[in-house]
XYZ file of C-alpha atoms in Angstrom:
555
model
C -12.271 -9.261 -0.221
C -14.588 -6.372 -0.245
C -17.669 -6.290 1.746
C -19.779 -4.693 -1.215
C -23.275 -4.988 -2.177
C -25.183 -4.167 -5.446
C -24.441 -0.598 -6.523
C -27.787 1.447 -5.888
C -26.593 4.949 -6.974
C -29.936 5.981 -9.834
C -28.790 5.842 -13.049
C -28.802 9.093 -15.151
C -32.704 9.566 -17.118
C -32.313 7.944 -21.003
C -31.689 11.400 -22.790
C -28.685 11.832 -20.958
C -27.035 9.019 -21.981
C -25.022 10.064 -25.335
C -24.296 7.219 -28.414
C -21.079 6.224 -28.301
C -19.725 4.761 -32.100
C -17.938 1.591 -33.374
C -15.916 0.939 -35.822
C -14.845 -2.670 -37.101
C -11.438 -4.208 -38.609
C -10.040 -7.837 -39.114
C -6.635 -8.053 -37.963
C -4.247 -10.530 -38.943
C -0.743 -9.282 -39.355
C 0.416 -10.427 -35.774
C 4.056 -11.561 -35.299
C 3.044 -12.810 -31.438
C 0.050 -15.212 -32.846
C 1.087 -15.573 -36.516
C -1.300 -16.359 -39.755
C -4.120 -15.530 -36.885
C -7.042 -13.432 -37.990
C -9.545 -11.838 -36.032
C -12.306 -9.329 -35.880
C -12.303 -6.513 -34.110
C -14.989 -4.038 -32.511
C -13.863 -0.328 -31.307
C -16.500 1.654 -29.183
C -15.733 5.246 -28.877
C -17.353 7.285 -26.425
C -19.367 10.257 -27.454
C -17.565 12.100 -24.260
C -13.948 11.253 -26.083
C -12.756 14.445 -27.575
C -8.783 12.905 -27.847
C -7.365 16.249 -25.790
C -5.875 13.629 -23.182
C -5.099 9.864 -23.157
C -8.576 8.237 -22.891
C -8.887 5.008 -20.657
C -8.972 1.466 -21.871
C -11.571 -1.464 -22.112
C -10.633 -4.223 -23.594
C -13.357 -7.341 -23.459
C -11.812 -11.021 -25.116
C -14.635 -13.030 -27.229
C -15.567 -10.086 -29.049
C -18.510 -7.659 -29.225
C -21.714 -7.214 -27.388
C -24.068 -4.462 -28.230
C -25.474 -4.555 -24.731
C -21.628 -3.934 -23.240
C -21.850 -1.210 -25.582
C -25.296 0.214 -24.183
C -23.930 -0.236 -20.222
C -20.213 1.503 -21.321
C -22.335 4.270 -22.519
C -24.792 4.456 -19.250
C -21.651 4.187 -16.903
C -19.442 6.715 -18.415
C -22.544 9.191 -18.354
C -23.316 8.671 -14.664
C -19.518 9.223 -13.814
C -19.287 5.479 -12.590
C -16.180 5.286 -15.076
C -14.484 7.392 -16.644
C -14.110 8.039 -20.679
C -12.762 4.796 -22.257
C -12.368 3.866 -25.429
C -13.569 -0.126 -25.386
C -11.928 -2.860 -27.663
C -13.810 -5.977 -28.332
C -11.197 -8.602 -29.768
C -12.008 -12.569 -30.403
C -9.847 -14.918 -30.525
C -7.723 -15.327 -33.888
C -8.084 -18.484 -36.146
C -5.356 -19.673 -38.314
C -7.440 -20.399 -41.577
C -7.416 -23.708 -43.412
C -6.177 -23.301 -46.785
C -8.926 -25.637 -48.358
C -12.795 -25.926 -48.270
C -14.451 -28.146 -46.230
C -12.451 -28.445 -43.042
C -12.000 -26.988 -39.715
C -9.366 -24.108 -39.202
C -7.166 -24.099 -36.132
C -9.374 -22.778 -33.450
C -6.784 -19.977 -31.419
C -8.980 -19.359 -28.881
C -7.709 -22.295 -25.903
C -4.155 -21.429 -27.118
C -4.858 -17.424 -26.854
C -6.077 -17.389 -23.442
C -6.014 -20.116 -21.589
C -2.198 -20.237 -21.931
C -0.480 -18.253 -18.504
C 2.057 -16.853 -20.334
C 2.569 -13.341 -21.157
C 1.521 -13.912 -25.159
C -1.705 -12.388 -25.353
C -1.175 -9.378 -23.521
C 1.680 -8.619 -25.635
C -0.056 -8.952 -28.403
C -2.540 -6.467 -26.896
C -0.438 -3.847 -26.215
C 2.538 -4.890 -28.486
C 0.228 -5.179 -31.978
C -3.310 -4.959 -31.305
C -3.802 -1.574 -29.420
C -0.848 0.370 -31.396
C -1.936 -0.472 -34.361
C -6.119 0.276 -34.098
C -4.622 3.798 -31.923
C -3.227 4.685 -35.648
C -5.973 3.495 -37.626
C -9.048 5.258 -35.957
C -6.255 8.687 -34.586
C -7.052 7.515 -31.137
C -4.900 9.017 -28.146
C -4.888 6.032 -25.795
C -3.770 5.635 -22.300
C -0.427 3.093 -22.019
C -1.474 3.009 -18.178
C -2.057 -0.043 -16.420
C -3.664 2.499 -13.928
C -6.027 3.658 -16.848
C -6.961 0.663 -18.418
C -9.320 -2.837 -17.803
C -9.593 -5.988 -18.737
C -12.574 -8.463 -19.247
C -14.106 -11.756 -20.009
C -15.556 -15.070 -19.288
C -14.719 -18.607 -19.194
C -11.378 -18.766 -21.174
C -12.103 -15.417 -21.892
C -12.264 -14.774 -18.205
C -8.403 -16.532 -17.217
C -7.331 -14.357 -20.614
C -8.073 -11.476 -19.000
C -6.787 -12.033 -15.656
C -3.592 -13.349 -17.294
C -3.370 -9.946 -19.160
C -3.084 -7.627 -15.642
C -1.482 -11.169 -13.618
C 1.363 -11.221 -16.223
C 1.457 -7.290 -16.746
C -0.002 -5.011 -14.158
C 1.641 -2.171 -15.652
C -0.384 -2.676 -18.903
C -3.909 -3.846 -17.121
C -4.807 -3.369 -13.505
C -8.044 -3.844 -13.798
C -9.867 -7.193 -14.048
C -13.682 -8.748 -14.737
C -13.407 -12.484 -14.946
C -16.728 -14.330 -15.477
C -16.538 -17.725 -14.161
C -12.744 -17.892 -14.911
C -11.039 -20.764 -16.520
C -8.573 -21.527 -13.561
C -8.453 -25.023 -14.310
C -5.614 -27.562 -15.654
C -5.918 -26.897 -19.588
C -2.917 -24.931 -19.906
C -1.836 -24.205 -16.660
C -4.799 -22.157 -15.379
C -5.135 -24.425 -12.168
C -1.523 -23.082 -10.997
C -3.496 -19.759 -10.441
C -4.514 -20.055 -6.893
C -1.147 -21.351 -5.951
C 1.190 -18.570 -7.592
C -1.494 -15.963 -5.956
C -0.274 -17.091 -2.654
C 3.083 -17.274 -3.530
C 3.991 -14.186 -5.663
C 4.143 -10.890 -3.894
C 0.968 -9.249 -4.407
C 0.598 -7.157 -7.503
C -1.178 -3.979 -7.669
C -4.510 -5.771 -9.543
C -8.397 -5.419 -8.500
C -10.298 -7.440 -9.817
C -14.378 -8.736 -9.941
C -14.446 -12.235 -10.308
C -18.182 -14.522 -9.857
C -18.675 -18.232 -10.671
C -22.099 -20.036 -10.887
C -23.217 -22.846 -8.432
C -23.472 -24.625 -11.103
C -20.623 -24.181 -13.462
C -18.806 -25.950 -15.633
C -17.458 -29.088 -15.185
C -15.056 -31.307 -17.694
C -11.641 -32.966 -18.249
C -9.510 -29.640 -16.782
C -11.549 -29.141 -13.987
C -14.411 -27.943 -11.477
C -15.041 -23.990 -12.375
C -17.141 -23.294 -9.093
C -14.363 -25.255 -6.894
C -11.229 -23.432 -8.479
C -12.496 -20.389 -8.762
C -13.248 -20.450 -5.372
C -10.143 -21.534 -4.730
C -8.816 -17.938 -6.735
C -11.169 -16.185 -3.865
C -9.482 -17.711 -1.168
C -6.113 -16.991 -2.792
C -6.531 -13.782 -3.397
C -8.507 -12.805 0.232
C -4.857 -15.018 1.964
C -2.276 -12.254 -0.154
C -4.347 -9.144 0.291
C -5.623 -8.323 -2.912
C -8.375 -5.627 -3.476
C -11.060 -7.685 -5.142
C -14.745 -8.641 -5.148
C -15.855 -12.719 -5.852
C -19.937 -13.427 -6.337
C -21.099 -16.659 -6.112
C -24.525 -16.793 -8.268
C -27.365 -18.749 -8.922
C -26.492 -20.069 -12.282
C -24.587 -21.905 -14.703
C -21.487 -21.157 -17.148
C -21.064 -17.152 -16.641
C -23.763 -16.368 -14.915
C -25.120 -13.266 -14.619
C -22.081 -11.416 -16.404
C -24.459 -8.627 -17.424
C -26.011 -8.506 -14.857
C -23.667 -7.844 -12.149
C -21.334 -5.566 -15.122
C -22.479 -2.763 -13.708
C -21.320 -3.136 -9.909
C -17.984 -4.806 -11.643
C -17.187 -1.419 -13.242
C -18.153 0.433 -10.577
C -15.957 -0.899 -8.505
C -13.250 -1.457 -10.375
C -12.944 1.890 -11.237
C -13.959 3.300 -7.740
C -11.657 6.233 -6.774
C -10.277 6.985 -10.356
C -7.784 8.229 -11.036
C -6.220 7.262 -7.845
C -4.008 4.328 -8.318
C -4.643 0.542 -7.170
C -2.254 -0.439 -5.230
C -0.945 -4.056 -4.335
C -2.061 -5.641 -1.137
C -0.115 -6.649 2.033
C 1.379 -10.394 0.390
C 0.967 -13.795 2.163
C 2.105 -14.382 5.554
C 5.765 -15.760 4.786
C 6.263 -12.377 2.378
C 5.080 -10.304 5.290
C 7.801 -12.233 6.969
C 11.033 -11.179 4.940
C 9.555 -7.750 3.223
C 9.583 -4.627 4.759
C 5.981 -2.486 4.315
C 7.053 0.650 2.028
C 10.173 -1.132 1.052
C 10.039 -1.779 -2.709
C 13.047 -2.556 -5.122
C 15.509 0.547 -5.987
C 17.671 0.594 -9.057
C 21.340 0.660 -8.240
C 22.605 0.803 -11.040
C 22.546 -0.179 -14.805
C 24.814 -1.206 -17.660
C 26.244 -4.254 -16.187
C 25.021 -6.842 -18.745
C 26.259 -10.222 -18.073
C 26.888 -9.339 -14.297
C 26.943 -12.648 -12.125
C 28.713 -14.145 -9.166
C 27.771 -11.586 -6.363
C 28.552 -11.916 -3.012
C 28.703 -9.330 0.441
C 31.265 -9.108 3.183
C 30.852 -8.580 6.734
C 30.863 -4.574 6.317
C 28.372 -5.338 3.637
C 29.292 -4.497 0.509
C 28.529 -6.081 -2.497
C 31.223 -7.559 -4.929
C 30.403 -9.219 -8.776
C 32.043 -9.842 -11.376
C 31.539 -8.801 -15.509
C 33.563 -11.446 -17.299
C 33.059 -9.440 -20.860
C 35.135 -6.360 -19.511
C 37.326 -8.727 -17.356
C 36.798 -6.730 -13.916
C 35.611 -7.101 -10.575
C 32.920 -4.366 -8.940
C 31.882 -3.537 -5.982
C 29.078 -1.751 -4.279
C 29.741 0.518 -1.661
C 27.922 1.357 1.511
C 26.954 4.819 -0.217
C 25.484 2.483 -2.970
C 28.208 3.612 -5.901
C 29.615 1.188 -8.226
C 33.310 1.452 -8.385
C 35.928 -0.911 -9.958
C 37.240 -3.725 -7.095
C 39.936 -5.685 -9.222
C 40.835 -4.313 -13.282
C 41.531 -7.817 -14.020
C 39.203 -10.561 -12.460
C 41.088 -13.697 -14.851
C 37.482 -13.295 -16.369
C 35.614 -14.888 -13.093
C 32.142 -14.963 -12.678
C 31.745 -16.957 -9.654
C 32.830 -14.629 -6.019
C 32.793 -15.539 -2.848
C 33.766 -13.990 1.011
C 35.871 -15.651 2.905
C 35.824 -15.654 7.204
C 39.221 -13.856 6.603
C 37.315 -11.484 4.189
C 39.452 -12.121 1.384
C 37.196 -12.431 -1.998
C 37.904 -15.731 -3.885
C 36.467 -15.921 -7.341
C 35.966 -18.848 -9.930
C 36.422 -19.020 -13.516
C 34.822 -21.239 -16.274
C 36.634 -19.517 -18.875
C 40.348 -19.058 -17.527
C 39.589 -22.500 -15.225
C 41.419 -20.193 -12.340
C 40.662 -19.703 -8.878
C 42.090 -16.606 -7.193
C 42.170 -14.635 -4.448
C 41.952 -10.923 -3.770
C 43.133 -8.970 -0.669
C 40.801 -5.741 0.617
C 43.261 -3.789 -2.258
C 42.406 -5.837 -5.431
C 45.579 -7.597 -5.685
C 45.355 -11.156 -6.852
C 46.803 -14.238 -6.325
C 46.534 -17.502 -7.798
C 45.181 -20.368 -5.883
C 44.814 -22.938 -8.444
C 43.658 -23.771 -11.579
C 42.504 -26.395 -13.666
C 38.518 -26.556 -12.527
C 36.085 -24.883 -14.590
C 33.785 -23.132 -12.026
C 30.357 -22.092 -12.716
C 29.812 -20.478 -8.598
C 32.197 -20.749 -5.444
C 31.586 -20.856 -1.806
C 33.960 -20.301 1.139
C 33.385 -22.518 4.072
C 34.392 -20.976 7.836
C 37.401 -23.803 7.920
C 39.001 -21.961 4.523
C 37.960 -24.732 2.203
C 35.950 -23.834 -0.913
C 33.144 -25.679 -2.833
C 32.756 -25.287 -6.964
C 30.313 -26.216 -8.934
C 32.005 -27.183 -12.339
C 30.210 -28.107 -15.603
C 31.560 -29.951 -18.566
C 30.353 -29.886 -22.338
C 28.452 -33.605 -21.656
C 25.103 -34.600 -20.250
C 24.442 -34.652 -16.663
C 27.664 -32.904 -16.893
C 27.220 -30.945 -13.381
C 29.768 -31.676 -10.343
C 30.702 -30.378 -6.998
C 33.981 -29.758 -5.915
C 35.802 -29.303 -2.570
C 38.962 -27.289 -2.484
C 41.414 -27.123 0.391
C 45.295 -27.109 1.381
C 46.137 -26.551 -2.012
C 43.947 -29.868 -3.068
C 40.754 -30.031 -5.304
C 38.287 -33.580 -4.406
C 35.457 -33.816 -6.524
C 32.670 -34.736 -4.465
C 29.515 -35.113 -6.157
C 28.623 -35.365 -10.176
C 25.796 -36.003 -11.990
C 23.652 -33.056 -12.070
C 22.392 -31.440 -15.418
C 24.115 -27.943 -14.735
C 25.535 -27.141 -11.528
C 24.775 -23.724 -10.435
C 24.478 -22.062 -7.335
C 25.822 -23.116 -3.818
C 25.119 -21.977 -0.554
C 25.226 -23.280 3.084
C 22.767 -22.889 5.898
C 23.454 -21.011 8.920
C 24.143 -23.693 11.444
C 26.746 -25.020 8.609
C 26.116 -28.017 7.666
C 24.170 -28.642 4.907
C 24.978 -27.636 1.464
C 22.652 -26.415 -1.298
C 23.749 -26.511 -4.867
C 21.033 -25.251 -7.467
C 20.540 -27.268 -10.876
C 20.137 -24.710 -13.259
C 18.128 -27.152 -15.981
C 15.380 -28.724 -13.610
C 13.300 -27.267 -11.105
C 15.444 -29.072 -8.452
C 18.128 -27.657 -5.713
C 20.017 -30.447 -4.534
C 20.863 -30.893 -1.014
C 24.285 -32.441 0.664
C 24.821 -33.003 4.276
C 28.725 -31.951 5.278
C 31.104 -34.110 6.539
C 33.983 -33.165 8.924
C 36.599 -33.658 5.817
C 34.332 -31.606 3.611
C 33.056 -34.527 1.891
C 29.630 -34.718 1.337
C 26.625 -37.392 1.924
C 22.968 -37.766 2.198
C 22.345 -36.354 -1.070
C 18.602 -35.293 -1.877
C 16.878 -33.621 -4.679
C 15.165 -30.959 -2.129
C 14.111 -27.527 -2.985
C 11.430 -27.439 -5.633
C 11.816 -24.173 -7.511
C 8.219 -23.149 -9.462
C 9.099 -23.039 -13.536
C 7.209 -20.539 -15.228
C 4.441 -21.985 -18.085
C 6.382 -21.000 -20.756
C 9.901 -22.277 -19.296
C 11.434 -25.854 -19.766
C 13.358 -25.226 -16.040
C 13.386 -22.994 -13.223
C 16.990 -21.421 -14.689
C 18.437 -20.997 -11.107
C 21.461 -19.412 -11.402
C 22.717 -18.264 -7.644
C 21.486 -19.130 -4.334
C 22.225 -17.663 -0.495
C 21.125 -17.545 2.994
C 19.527 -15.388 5.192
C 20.640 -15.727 8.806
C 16.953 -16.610 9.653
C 17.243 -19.405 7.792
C 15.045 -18.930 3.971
C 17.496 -19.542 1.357
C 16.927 -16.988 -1.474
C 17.287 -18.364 -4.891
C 17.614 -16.129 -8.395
C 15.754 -17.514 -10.973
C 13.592 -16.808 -13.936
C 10.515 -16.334 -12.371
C 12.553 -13.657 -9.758
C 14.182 -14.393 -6.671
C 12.451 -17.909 -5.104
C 12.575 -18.361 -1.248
C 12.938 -21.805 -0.056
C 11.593 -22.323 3.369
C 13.566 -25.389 5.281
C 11.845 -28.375 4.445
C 12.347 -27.741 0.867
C 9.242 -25.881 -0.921
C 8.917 -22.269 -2.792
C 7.528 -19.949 -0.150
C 7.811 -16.890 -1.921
C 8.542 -15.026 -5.190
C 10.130 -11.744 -5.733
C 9.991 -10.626 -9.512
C 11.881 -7.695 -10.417
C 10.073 -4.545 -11.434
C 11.006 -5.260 -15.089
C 10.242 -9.066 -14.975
C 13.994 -9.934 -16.171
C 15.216 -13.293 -14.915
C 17.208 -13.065 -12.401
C 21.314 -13.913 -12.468
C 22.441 -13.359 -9.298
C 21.354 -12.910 -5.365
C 23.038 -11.472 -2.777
C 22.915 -9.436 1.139
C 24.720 -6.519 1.713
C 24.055 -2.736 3.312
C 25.356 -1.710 6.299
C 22.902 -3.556 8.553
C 23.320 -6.620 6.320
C 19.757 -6.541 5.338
C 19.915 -5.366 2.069
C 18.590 -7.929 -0.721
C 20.862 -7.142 -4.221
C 19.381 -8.762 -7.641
C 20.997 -9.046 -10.455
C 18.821 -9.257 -13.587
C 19.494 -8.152 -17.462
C 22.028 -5.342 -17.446
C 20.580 -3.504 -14.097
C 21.298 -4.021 -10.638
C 18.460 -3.841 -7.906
C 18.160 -3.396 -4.328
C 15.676 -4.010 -1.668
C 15.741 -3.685 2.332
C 14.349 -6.589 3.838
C 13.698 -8.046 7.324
C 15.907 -10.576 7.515
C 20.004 -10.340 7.163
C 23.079 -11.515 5.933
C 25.390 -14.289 6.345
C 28.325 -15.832 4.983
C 31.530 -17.818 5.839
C 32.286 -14.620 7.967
C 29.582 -15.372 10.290
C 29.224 -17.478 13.646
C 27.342 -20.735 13.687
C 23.236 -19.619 14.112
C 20.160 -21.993 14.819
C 18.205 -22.971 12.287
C 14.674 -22.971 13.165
C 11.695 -24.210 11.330
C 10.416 -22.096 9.010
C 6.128 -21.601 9.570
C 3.979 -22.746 6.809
């Protein structure tokens, strides 16, 4: 949190603050919010003259001509730069007969978390006024801010929280972070998510708003603390007042700070303590490669590179140490399960062909056996094997063991079997249920049986998901488990709970997890058709690896 007081710079006299114009429309042609129709205000500058992209100010709940007389005082005193501003309510879906209510948009609009509205900001609304009035706007997240209060307020940090690339900058007036559509998860994703590169002003009143979704001066004071524990670059007033307090009157520091230093960018703060744990400062995803849709399975050896499979073109790739993509194995018997064996043989799984095989450091095959329908596969130091197999049924979802030539089912009744995984000291087993929020966990017996069974890891499940999605799951020899999700790549600390999430850069879902590099610290994703990579602090292991303590992870 910054240490900041009020701004005491003296304004510029009267005459040298120039008019600015607006210009109003009703829009209601939205695909994202559909039948909606709202009004629209558009403030232009008298400083815009269109020769460059001009920044963005867009303010939910609509328009205030005293917004309009403080954009026009800050952009002539250099506080901010030109900006075009764009005051938007909330769209109503019209009632087709007299006398009744229509359907009010504007709890559905913004206090959903989702990424809906600020789509339709820069998907519909934006685009489309940028035509109508010939204005050359900034696509920026770097150039543009975002503001409101109350619902208004959670809209608007939902707009940069969901896309920072669109909106970086953020005025929430007593913010809505409270349980009417998922607001009140706020705080707790702030602490969990690696930090984004937001600033943001946020106040509440001492005497705020109270109902049926909450306490607005207790949660968003819970927002302050969340945001001071991940290291975000952000202000938070507490003032004498009710509902919004004092929005106009502290506007004026608000945009002053939050555009302090432009152009330069904002940048994303330090993360919790258990990110600072596993990232590396100045280490931030690199694309690999790209054109691999439908890639899944992956898994690293001890040199670490990086094998998955592509069961559309029926091949096997691998990633080498010099990070190129080459072809491993021309016919993979469509697999899209792989896993490393302590001999360093790569076994794969097939829910297509219902073959498991095995390939030597060449890319010859052999068959091991078939007959299970795998979704993911995991070698075990001994040379056994574990599958996780889904039929077409409910709580279809089983675990296999395979060894000596035999296949033992040994668990069944999950909704989708996923991803499996075992812990460093080897023996406990994690298999991810891809249609809860749930990884399971199995204690190992000697004859690869397993007991002690326990719905364990809670994955987080994104607003506007019906389950986490987990698809592949792995250690790290320090003992997080690293889980690909929707939401990005979810580590687990021991005792069970989400401790961090890593989205991707382009917020696809993620299909597959893996370690590789040639000091085995190398975190792979595999999301939509690309292929990332990250250095991290922690490492590899696999089936190839010794026994290593487990010890408990910090909170």
């Amino acid at each position: 949190m910054a240490d900041t007081t009020l701004l005491d710079a003296d304004p510029v006299q009267p005459e040298d603050v120039l008019p600015g114009v607006t210009e109003q429309f009703t829009f209601s042609t939205s695909v994202i919010f559909p039948g909606a129709v709202r009004d629209v205000t558009v403030f232009i500058p008298a400083q815009y003259d269109g020769c460059k992209p001009a920044c963005v100010y867009v303010k939910t709940d609509g328009y205030n001509p005293d917004e309009k007389r403080l954009l026009e005082s800050l952009i002539a005193n250099k506080e901010m730069p030109v900006t075009i501003g764009v005051f938007v309510k909330p769209g109503e879906l019209t009632a087709p007969m007299k006398g009744t209510l229509g359907r009010r948009n504007r709890c559905f609009e913004y206090d959903g978390v989702s990424d809906n509205n600020v789509r339709f900001l820069i998907d519909e609304l934006l685009p489309f006024m940028a035509k109508k009035f010939n204005l050359n706007l900034s696509t920026d997240g770097n150039d543009r801010c975002v503001s409101g209060g109350s619902s208004g307020g959670i809209a608007a940090f939902s707009a940069a929280w969901n896309r920072p690339d669109a909106f970086s900058r953020v005025y929430a007036a007593s913010g809505s972070f409270v349980a009417f559509r998922g607001g009140h998860e706020y705080p707790t994703l702030v602490r969990k998510f690696e930090a984004k590169p937001i600033r943001a002003y946020l106040t509440t009143g001492t005497h705020d708003m109270e109902n049926c979704a909450g306490d607005w001066f207790l949660l968003d004071q819970e927002m302050d603390k969340a945001l001071k524990f991940s290291g975000y670059d952000y202000i938070f007033r507490i003032i004498d007042g009710g509902h919004v307090a004092g929005y106009l009157d502290h506007y004026r520091e608000a945009m002053a700070y939050l555009w302090n230093g432009w152009p330069e960018r904002v940048k994303a703060g330090a993360s919790a303590p258990r990110a600072q744990d596993i990232l590396l400062p100045n280490e931030s995803w690199q694309l690999v490669a790209e054109g691999y849709n439908g890639a899944c399975g992956p898994a690293g050896n001890a040199a670490g590179e990086v094998f998955f499979a592509v069961p559309k073109d029926n091949k096997i790739h691998r990633i080498g140490l010099d990070g190129k993509v080459t072809v491993f194995a021309a016919d993979s018997a469509r697999a899209n399960g792989l896993t490393v064996g302590a001999d360093g043989r790569i076994c794969t799984v097939s829910s297509q062909s219902g073959k498991i095989m095995s390939y030597d450091s060449t890319g010859k095959g052999r068959l091991v056996l078939e007959g299970i329908r795998g979704h993911s596969i995991l070698s075990t130091p001994d040379g056994g094997l574990y599958v996780a197999s889904n039929s077409d049924g409910n709580e279809s979802g089983s675990v296999w063991h395979v060894k000596d030539g035999k296949m033992t089912m040994v668990d069944s009744g999950l909704k989708h079997a996923t991803g499996l995984a075992c812990r460093p000291d080897q023996w406990l087993l994690s298999v991810a249920d891809g249609r809860s929020k749930w990884a399971f966990s199995y204690q190992i017996n000697p004859d690869g049986t397993l007991t002690n069974k326990e719905r364990f890891f809670c994955l987080h499940v994104q607003d506007w998901d019906d389950d986490a999605g987990a698809e592949s799951v792995c250690y790290s020899r320090e003992g997080q488990m690293f889980v690909a999700t929707r939401a990005g790549i979810q580590v687990c600390a021991d005792d069970g709970p989400t401790q961090v999430i890593l989205p991707l850069p382009d917020r696809s879902p993620v299909a597959g997890v893996c370690f590789g590099g040639s000091g085995l610290d190398t975190l792979f994703a595999f999301g939509g058709s690309k292929v990332w990579k990250r250095k991290m602090k922690v490492h590899a292991m696999g089936a190839f690896t010794p026994w290593t303590e487990v010890t408990k992870t910090p909170l």
